[in-house]
mmCIF file with all atom_site columns, C-alpha atoms in Angstrom:
data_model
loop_
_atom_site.group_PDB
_atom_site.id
_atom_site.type_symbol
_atom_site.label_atom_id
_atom_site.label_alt_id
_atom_site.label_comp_id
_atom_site.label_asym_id
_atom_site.label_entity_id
_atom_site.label_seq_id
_atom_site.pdbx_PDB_ins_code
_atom_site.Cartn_x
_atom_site.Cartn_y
_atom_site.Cartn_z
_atom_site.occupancy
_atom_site.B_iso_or_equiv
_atom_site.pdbx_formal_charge
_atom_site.auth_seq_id
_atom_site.auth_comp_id
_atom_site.auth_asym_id
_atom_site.auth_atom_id
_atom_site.pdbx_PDB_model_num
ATOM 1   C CA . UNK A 1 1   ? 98.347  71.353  -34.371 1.00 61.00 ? 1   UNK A CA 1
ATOM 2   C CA . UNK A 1 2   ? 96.049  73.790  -32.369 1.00 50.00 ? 2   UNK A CA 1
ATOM 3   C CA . UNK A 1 3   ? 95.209  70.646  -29.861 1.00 53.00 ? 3   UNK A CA 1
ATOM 4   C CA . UNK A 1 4   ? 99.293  69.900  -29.474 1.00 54.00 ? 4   UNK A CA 1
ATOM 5   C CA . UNK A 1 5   ? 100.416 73.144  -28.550 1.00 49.00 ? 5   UNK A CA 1
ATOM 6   C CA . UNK A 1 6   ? 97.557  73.066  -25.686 1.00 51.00 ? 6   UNK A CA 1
ATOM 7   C CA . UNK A 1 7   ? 98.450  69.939  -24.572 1.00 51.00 ? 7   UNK A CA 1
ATOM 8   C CA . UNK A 1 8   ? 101.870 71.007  -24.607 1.00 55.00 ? 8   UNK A CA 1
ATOM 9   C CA . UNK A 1 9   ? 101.317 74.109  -22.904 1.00 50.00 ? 9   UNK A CA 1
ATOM 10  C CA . UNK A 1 10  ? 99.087  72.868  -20.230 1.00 47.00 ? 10  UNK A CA 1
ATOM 11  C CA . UNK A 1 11  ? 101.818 69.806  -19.727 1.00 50.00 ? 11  UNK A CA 1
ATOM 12  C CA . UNK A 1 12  ? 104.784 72.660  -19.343 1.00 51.00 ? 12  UNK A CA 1
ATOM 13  C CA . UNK A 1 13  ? 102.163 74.598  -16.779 1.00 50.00 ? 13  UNK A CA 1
ATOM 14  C CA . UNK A 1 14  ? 101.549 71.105  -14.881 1.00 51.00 ? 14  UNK A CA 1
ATOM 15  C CA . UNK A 1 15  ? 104.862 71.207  -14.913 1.00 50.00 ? 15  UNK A CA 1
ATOM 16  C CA . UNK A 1 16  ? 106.290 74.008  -13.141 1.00 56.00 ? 16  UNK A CA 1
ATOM 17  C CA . UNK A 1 17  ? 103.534 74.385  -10.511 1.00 48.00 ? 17  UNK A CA 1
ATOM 18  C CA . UNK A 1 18  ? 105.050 70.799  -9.453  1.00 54.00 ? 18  UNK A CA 1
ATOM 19  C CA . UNK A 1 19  ? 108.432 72.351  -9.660  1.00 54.00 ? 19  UNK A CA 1
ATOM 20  C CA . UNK A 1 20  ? 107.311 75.623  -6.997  1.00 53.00 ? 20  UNK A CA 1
ATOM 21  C CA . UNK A 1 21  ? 104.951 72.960  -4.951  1.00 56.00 ? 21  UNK A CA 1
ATOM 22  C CA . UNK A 1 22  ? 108.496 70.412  -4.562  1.00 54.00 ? 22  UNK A CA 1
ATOM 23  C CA . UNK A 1 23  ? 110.755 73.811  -3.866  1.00 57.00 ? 23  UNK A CA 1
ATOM 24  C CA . UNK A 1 24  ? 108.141 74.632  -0.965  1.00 55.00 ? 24  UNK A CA 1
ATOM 25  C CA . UNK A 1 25  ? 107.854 71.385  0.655   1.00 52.00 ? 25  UNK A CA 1
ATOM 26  C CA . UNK A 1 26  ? 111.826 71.157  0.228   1.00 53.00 ? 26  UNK A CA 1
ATOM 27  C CA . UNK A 1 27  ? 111.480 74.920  2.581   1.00 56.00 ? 27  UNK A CA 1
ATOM 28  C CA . UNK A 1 28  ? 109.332 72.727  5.004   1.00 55.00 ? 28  UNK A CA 1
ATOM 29  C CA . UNK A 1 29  ? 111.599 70.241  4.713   1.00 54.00 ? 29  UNK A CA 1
ATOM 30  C CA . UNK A 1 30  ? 114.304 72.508  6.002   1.00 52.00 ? 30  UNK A CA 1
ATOM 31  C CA . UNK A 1 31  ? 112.331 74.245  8.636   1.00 52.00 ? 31  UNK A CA 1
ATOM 32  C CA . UNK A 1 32  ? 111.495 70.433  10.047  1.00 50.00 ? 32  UNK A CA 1
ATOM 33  C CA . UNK A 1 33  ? 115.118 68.878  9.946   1.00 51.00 ? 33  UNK A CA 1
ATOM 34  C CA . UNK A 1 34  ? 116.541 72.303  11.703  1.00 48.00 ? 34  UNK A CA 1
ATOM 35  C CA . UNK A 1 35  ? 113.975 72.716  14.311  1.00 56.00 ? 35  UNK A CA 1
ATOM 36  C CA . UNK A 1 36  ? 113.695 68.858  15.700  1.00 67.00 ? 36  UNK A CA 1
ATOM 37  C CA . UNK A 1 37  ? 110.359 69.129  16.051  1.00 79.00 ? 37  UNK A CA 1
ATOM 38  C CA . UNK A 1 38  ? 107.824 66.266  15.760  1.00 85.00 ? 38  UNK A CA 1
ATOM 39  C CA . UNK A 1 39  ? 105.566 68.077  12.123  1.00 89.00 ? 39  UNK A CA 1
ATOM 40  C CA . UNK A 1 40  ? 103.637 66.600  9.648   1.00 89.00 ? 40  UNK A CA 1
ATOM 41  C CA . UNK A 1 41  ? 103.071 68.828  6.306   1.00 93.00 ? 41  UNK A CA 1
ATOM 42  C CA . UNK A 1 42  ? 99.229  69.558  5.003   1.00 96.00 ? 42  UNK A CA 1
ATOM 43  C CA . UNK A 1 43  ? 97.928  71.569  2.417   1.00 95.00 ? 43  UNK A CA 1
ATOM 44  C CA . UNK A 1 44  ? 95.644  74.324  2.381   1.00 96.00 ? 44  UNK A CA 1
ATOM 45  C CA . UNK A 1 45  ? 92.754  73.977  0.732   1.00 96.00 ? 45  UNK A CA 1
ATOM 46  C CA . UNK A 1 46  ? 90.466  76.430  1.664   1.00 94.00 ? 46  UNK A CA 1
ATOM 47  C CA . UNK A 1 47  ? 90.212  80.253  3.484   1.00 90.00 ? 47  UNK A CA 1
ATOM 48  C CA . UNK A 1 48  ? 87.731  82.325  5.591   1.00 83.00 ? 48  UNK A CA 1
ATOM 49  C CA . UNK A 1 49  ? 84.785  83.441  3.434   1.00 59.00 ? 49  UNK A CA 1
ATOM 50  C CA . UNK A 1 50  ? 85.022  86.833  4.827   1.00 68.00 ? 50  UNK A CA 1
ATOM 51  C CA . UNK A 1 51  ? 88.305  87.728  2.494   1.00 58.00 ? 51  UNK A CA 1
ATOM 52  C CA . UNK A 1 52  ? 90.195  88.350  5.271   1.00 58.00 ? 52  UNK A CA 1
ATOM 53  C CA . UNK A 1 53  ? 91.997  85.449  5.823   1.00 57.00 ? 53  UNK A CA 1
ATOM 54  C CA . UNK A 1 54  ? 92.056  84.862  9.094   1.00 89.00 ? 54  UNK A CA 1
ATOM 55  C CA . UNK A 1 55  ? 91.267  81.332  8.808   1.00 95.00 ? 55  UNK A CA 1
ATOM 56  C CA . UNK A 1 56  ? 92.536  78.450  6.889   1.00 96.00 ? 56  UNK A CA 1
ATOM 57  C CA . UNK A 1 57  ? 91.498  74.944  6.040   1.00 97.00 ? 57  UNK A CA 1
ATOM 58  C CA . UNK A 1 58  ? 93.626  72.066  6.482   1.00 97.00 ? 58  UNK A CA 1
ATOM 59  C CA . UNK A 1 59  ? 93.399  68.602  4.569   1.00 96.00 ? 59  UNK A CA 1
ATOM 60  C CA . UNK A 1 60  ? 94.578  67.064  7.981   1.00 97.00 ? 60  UNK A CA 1
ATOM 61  C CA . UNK A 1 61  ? 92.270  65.799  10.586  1.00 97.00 ? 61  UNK A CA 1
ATOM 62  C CA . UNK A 1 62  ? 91.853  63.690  13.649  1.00 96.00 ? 62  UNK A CA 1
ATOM 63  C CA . UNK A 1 63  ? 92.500  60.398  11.402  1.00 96.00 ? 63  UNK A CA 1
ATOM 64  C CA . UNK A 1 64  ? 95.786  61.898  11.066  1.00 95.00 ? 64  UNK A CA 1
ATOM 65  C CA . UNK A 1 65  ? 96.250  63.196  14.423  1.00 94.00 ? 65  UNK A CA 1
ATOM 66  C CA . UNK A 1 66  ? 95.655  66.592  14.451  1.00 96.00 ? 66  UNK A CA 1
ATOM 67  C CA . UNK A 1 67  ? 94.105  68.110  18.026  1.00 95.00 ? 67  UNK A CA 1
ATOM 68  C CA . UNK A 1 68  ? 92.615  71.549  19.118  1.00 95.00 ? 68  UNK A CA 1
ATOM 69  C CA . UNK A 1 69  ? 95.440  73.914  20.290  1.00 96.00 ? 69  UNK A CA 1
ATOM 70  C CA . UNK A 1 70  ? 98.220  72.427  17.887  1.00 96.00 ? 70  UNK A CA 1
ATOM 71  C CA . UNK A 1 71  ? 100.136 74.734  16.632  1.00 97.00 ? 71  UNK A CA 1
ATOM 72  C CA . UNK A 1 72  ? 100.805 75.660  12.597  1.00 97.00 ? 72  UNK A CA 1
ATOM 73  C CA . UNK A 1 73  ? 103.913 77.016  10.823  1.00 95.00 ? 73  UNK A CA 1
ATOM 74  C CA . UNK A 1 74  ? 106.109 77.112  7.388   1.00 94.00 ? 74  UNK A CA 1
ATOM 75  C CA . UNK A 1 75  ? 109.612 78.124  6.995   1.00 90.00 ? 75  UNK A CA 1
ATOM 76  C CA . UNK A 1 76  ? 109.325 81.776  7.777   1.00 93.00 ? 76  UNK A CA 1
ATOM 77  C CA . UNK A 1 77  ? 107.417 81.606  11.242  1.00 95.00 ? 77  UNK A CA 1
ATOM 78  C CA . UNK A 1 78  ? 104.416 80.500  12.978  1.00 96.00 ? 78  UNK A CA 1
ATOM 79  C CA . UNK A 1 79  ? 101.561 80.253  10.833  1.00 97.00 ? 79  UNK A CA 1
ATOM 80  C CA . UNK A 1 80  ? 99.023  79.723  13.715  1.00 97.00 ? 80  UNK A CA 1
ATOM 81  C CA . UNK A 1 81  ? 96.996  77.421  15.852  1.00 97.00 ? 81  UNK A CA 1
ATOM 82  C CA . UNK A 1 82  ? 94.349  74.332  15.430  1.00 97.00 ? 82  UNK A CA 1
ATOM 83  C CA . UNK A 1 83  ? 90.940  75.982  16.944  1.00 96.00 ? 83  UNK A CA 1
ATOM 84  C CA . UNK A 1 84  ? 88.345  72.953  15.205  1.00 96.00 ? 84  UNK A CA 1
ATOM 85  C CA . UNK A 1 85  ? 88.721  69.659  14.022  1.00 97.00 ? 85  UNK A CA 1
ATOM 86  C CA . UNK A 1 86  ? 87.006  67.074  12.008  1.00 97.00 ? 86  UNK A CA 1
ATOM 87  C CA . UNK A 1 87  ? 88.153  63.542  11.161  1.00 97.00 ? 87  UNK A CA 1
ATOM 88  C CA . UNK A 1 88  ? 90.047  64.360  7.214   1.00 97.00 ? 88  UNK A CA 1
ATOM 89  C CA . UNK A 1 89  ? 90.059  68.383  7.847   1.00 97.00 ? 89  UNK A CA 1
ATOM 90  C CA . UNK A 1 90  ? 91.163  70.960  10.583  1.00 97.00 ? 90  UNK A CA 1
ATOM 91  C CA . UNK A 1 91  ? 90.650  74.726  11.138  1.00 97.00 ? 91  UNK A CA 1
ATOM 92  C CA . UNK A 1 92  ? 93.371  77.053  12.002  1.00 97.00 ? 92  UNK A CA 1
ATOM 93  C CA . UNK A 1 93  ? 93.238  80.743  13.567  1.00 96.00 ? 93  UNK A CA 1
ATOM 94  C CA . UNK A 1 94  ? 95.545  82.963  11.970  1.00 96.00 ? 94  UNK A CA 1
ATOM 95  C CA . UNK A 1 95  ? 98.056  85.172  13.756  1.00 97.00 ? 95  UNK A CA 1
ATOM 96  C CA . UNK A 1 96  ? 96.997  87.875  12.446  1.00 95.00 ? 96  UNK A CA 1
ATOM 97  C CA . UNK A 1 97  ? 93.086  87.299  13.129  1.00 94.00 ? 97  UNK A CA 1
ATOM 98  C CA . UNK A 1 98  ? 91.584  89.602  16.199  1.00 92.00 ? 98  UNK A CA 1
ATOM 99  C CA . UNK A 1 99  ? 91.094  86.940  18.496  1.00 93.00 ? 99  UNK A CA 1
ATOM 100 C CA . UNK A 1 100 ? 94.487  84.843  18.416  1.00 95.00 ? 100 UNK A CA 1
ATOM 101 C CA . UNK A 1 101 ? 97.136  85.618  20.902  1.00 96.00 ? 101 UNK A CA 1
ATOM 102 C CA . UNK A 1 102 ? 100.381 84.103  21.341  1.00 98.00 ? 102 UNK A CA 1
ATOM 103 C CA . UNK A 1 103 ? 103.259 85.199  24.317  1.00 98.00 ? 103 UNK A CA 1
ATOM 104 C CA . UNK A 1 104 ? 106.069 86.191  22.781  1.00 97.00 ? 104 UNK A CA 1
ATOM 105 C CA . UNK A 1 105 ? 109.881 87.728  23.272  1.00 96.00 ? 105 UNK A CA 1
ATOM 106 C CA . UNK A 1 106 ? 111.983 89.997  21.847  1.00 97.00 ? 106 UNK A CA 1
ATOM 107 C CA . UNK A 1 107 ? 115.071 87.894  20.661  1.00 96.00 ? 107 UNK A CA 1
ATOM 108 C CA . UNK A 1 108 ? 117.407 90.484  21.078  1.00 96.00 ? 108 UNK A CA 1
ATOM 109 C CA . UNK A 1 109 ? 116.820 91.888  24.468  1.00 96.00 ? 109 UNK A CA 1
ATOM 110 C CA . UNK A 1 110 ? 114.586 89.062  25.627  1.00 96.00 ? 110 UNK A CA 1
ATOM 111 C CA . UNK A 1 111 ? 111.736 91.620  26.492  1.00 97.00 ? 111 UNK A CA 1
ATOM 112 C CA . UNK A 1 112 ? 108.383 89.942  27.013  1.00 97.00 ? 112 UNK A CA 1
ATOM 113 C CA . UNK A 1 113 ? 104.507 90.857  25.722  1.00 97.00 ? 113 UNK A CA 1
ATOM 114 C CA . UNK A 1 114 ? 101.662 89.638  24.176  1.00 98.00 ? 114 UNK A CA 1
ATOM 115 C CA . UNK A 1 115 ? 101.393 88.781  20.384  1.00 98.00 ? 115 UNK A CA 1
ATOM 116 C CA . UNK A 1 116 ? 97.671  90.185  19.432  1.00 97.00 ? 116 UNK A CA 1
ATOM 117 C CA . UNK A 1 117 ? 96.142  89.596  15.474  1.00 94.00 ? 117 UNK A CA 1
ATOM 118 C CA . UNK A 1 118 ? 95.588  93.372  14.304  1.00 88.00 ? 118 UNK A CA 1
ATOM 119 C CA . UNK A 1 119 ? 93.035  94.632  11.790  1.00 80.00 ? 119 UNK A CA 1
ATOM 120 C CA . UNK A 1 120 ? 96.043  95.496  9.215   1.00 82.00 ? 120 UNK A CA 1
ATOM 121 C CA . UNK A 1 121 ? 97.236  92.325  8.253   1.00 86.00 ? 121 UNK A CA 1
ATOM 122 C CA . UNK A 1 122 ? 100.110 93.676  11.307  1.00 93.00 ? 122 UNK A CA 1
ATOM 123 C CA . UNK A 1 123 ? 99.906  92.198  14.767  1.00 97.00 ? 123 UNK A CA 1
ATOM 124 C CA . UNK A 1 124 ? 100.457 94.318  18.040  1.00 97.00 ? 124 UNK A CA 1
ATOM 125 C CA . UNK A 1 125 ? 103.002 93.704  20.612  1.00 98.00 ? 125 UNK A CA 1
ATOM 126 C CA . UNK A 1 126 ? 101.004 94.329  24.042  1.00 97.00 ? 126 UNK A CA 1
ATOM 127 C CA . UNK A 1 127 ? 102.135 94.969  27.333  1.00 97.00 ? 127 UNK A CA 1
ATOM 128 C CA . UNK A 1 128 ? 105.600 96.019  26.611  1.00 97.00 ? 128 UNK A CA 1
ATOM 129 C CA . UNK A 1 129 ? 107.284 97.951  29.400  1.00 96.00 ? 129 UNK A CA 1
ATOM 130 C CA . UNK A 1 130 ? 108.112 100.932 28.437  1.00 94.00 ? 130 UNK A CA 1
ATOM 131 C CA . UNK A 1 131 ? 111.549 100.658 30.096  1.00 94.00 ? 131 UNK A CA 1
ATOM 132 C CA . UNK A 1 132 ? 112.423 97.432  28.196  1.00 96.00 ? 132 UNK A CA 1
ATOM 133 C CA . UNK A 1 133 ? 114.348 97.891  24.908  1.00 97.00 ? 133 UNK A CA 1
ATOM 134 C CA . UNK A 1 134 ? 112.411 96.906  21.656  1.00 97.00 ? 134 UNK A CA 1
ATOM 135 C CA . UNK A 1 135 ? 113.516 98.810  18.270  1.00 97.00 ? 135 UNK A CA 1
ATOM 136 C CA . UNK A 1 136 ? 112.203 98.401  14.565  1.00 98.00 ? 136 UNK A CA 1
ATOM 137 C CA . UNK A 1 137 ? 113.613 95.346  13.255  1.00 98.00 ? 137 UNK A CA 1
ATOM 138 C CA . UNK A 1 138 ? 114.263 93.080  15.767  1.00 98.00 ? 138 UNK A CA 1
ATOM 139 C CA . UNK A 1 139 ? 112.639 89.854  15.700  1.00 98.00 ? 139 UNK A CA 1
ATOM 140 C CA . UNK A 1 140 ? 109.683 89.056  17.709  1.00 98.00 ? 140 UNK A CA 1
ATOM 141 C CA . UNK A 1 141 ? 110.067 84.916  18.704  1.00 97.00 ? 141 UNK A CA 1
ATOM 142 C CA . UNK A 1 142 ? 107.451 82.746  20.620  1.00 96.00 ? 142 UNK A CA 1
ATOM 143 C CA . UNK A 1 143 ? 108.655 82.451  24.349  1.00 95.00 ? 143 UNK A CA 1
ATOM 144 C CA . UNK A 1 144 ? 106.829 79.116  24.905  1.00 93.00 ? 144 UNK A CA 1
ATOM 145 C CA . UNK A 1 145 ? 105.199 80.064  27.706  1.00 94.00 ? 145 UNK A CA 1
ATOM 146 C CA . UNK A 1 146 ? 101.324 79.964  26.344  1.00 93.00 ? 146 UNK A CA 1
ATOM 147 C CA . UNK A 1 147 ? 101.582 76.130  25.945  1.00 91.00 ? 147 UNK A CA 1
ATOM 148 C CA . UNK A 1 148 ? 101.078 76.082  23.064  1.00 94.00 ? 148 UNK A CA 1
ATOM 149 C CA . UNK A 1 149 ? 103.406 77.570  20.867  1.00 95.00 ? 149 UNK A CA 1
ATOM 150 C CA . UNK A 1 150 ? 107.426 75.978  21.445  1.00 93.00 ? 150 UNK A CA 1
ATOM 151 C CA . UNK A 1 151 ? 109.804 78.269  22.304  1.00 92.00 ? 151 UNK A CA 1
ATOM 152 C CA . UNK A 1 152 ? 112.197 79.971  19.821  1.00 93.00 ? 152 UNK A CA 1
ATOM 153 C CA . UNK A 1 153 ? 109.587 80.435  16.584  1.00 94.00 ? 153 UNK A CA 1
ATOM 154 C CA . UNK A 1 154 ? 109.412 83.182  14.369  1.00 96.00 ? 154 UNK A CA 1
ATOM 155 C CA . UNK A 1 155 ? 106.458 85.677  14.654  1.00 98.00 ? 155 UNK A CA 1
ATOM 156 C CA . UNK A 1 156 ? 107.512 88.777  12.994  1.00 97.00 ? 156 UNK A CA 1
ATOM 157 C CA . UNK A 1 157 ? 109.490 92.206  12.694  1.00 98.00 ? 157 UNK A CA 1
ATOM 158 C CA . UNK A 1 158 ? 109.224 94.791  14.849  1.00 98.00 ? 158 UNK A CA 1
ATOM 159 C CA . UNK A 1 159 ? 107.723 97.685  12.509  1.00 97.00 ? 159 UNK A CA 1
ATOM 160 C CA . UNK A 1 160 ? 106.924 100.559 14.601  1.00 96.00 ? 160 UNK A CA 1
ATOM 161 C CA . UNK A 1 161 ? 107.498 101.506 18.310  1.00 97.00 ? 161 UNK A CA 1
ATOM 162 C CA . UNK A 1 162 ? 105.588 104.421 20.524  1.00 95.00 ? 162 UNK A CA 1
ATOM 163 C CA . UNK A 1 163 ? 106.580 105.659 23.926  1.00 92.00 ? 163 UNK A CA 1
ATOM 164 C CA . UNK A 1 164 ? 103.949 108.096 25.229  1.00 88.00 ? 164 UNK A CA 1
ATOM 165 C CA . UNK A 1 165 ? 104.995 110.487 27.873  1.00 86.00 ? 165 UNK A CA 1
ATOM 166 C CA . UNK A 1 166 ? 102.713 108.822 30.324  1.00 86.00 ? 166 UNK A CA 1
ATOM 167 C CA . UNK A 1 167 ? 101.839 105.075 30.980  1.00 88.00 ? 167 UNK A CA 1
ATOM 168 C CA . UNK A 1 168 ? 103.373 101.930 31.892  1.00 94.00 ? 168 UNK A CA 1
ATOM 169 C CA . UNK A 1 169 ? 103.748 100.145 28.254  1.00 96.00 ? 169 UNK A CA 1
ATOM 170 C CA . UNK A 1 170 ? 105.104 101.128 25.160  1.00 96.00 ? 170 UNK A CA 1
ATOM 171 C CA . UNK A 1 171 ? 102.948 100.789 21.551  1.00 95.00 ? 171 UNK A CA 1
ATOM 172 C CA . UNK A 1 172 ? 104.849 98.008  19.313  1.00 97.00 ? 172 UNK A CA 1
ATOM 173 C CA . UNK A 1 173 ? 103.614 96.830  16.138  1.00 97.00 ? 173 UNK A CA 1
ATOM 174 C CA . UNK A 1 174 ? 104.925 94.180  14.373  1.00 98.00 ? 174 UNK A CA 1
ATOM 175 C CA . UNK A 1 175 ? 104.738 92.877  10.806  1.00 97.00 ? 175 UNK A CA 1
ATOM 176 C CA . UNK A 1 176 ? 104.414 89.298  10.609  1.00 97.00 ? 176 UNK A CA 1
ATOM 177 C CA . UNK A 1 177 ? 107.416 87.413  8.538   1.00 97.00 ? 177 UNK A CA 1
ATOM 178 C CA . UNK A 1 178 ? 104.696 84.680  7.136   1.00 96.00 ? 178 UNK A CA 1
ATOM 179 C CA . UNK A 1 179 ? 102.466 86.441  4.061   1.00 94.00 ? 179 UNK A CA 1
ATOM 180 C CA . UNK A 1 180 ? 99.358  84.967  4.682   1.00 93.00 ? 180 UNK A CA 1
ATOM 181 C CA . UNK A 1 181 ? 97.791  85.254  1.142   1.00 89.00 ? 181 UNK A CA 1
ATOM 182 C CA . UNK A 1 182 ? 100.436 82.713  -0.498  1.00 90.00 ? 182 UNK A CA 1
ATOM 183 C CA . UNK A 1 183 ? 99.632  80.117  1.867   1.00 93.00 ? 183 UNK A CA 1
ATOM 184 C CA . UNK A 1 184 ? 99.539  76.562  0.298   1.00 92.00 ? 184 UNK A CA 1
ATOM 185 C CA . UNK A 1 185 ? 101.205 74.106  2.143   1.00 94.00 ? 185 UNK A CA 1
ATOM 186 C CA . UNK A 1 186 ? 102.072 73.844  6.025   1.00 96.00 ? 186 UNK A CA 1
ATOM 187 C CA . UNK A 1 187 ? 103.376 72.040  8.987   1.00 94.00 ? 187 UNK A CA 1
ATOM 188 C CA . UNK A 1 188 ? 101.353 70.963  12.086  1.00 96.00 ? 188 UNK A CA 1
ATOM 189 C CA . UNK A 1 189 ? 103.788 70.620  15.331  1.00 94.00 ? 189 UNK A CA 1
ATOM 190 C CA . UNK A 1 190 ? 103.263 67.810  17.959  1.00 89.00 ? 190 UNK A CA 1
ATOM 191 C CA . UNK A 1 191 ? 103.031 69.168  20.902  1.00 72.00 ? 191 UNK A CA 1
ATOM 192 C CA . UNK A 1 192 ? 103.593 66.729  23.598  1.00 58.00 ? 192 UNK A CA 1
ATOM 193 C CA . UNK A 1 193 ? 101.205 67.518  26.449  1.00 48.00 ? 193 UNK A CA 1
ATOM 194 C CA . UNK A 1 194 ? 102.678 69.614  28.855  1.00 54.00 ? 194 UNK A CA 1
ATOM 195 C CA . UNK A 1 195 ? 102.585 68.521  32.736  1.00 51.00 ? 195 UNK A CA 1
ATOM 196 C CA . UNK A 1 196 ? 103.453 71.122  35.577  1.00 48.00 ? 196 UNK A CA 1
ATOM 197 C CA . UNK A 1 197 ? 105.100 69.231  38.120  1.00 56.00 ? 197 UNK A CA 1
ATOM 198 C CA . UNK A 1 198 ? 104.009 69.973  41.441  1.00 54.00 ? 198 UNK A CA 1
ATOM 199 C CA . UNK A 1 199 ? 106.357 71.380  43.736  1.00 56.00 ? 199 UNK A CA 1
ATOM 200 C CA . UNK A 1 200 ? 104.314 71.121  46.842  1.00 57.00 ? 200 UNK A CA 1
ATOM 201 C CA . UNK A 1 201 ? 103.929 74.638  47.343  1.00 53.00 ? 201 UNK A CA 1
ATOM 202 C CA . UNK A 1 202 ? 100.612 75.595  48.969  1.00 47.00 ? 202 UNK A CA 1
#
């Protein structure tokens, strides 16, 4: 009897983690049919030994086409970017890790800066004039102008703003709308290689 309501139990478990694991890829799903981008989903299956997790490990390699640079994202925004590969596995660099960077815009007044990975699970918005117009809550979207992020992504909310009395650029933080910690399954983009034409201007 003891055995059978185990078995039964562990079935019902087995059983809704499929259920949250189908409701997430349906989210990916989603995110891929609305953005008509070129993605392929993978699954995280392991994080940064440091507890910080500001790397991830992908079940996606260079078998399956995965390359250094590609970017990473889910449903809620840009997850971040391919920075090793091998041939079944890949390793991606977090937003929010120190060394990532990603050029980004303000969607509502289309005011330009830097994404930078922050030491508070926050990123900073760098090199924000301070005569543009950013306030808390608007949306932070990638501007496509690093190559390597497309233009029009996600990145985050705008969760604090500072204008000293002196200096050129304002102090914007911004709190990522992916949460990191409850990261199980993604989408790599395919990013066609970008040419710059030349316009015969010497």
């Amino acid at each position: 009897m003891k055995r059978a309501l185990s078995r039964s139990a562990f079935e019902n478990n087995r059983c809704r983690e499929l259920e949250l694991a189908n409701n997430r890829l349906r989210n990916l799903l989603g995110f891929h049919e609305a953005s008509s981008l070129r993605t392929f989903a993978a699954q995280v299956v392991a994080r940064d030994s440091s507890g910080w997790f500001k790397t991830i490990i992908i079940d996606k390699g260079s078998a399956d086409g995965v390359k250094r640079n590609m970017p990473v994202a889910v449903a809620d925004g840009i997850v971040g970017r391919v920075i090793a590969v091998s041939r079944f596995y890949s390793k991606v660099l977090l937003i929010i890790d120190l060394n990532s960077s990603v050029d980004g815009l303000c969607q509502r007044t289309r005011a330009r800066g830097l994404v930078k990975g922050g030491i508070s699970g926050r990123c900073g918005f760098l090199y924000v004039l301070r005569k543009d117009d950013v306030r808390i809550g608007d949306t932070i979207i990638t501007s496509g102008l690093d190559g390597v992020f497309p233009k029009g992504l996600r990145i985050g909310r705008v969760s604090a703003v500072v204008k000293r009395n002196a200096g050129v650029f304002q102090e914007v933080e911004i709190e990522p709308y992916v949460n990191f910690e409850k990261l199980e399954e993604v989408l790599v983009i395919l990013t066609p290689q970008r040419r710059i034409p030349d316009l015969g201007i010497s």
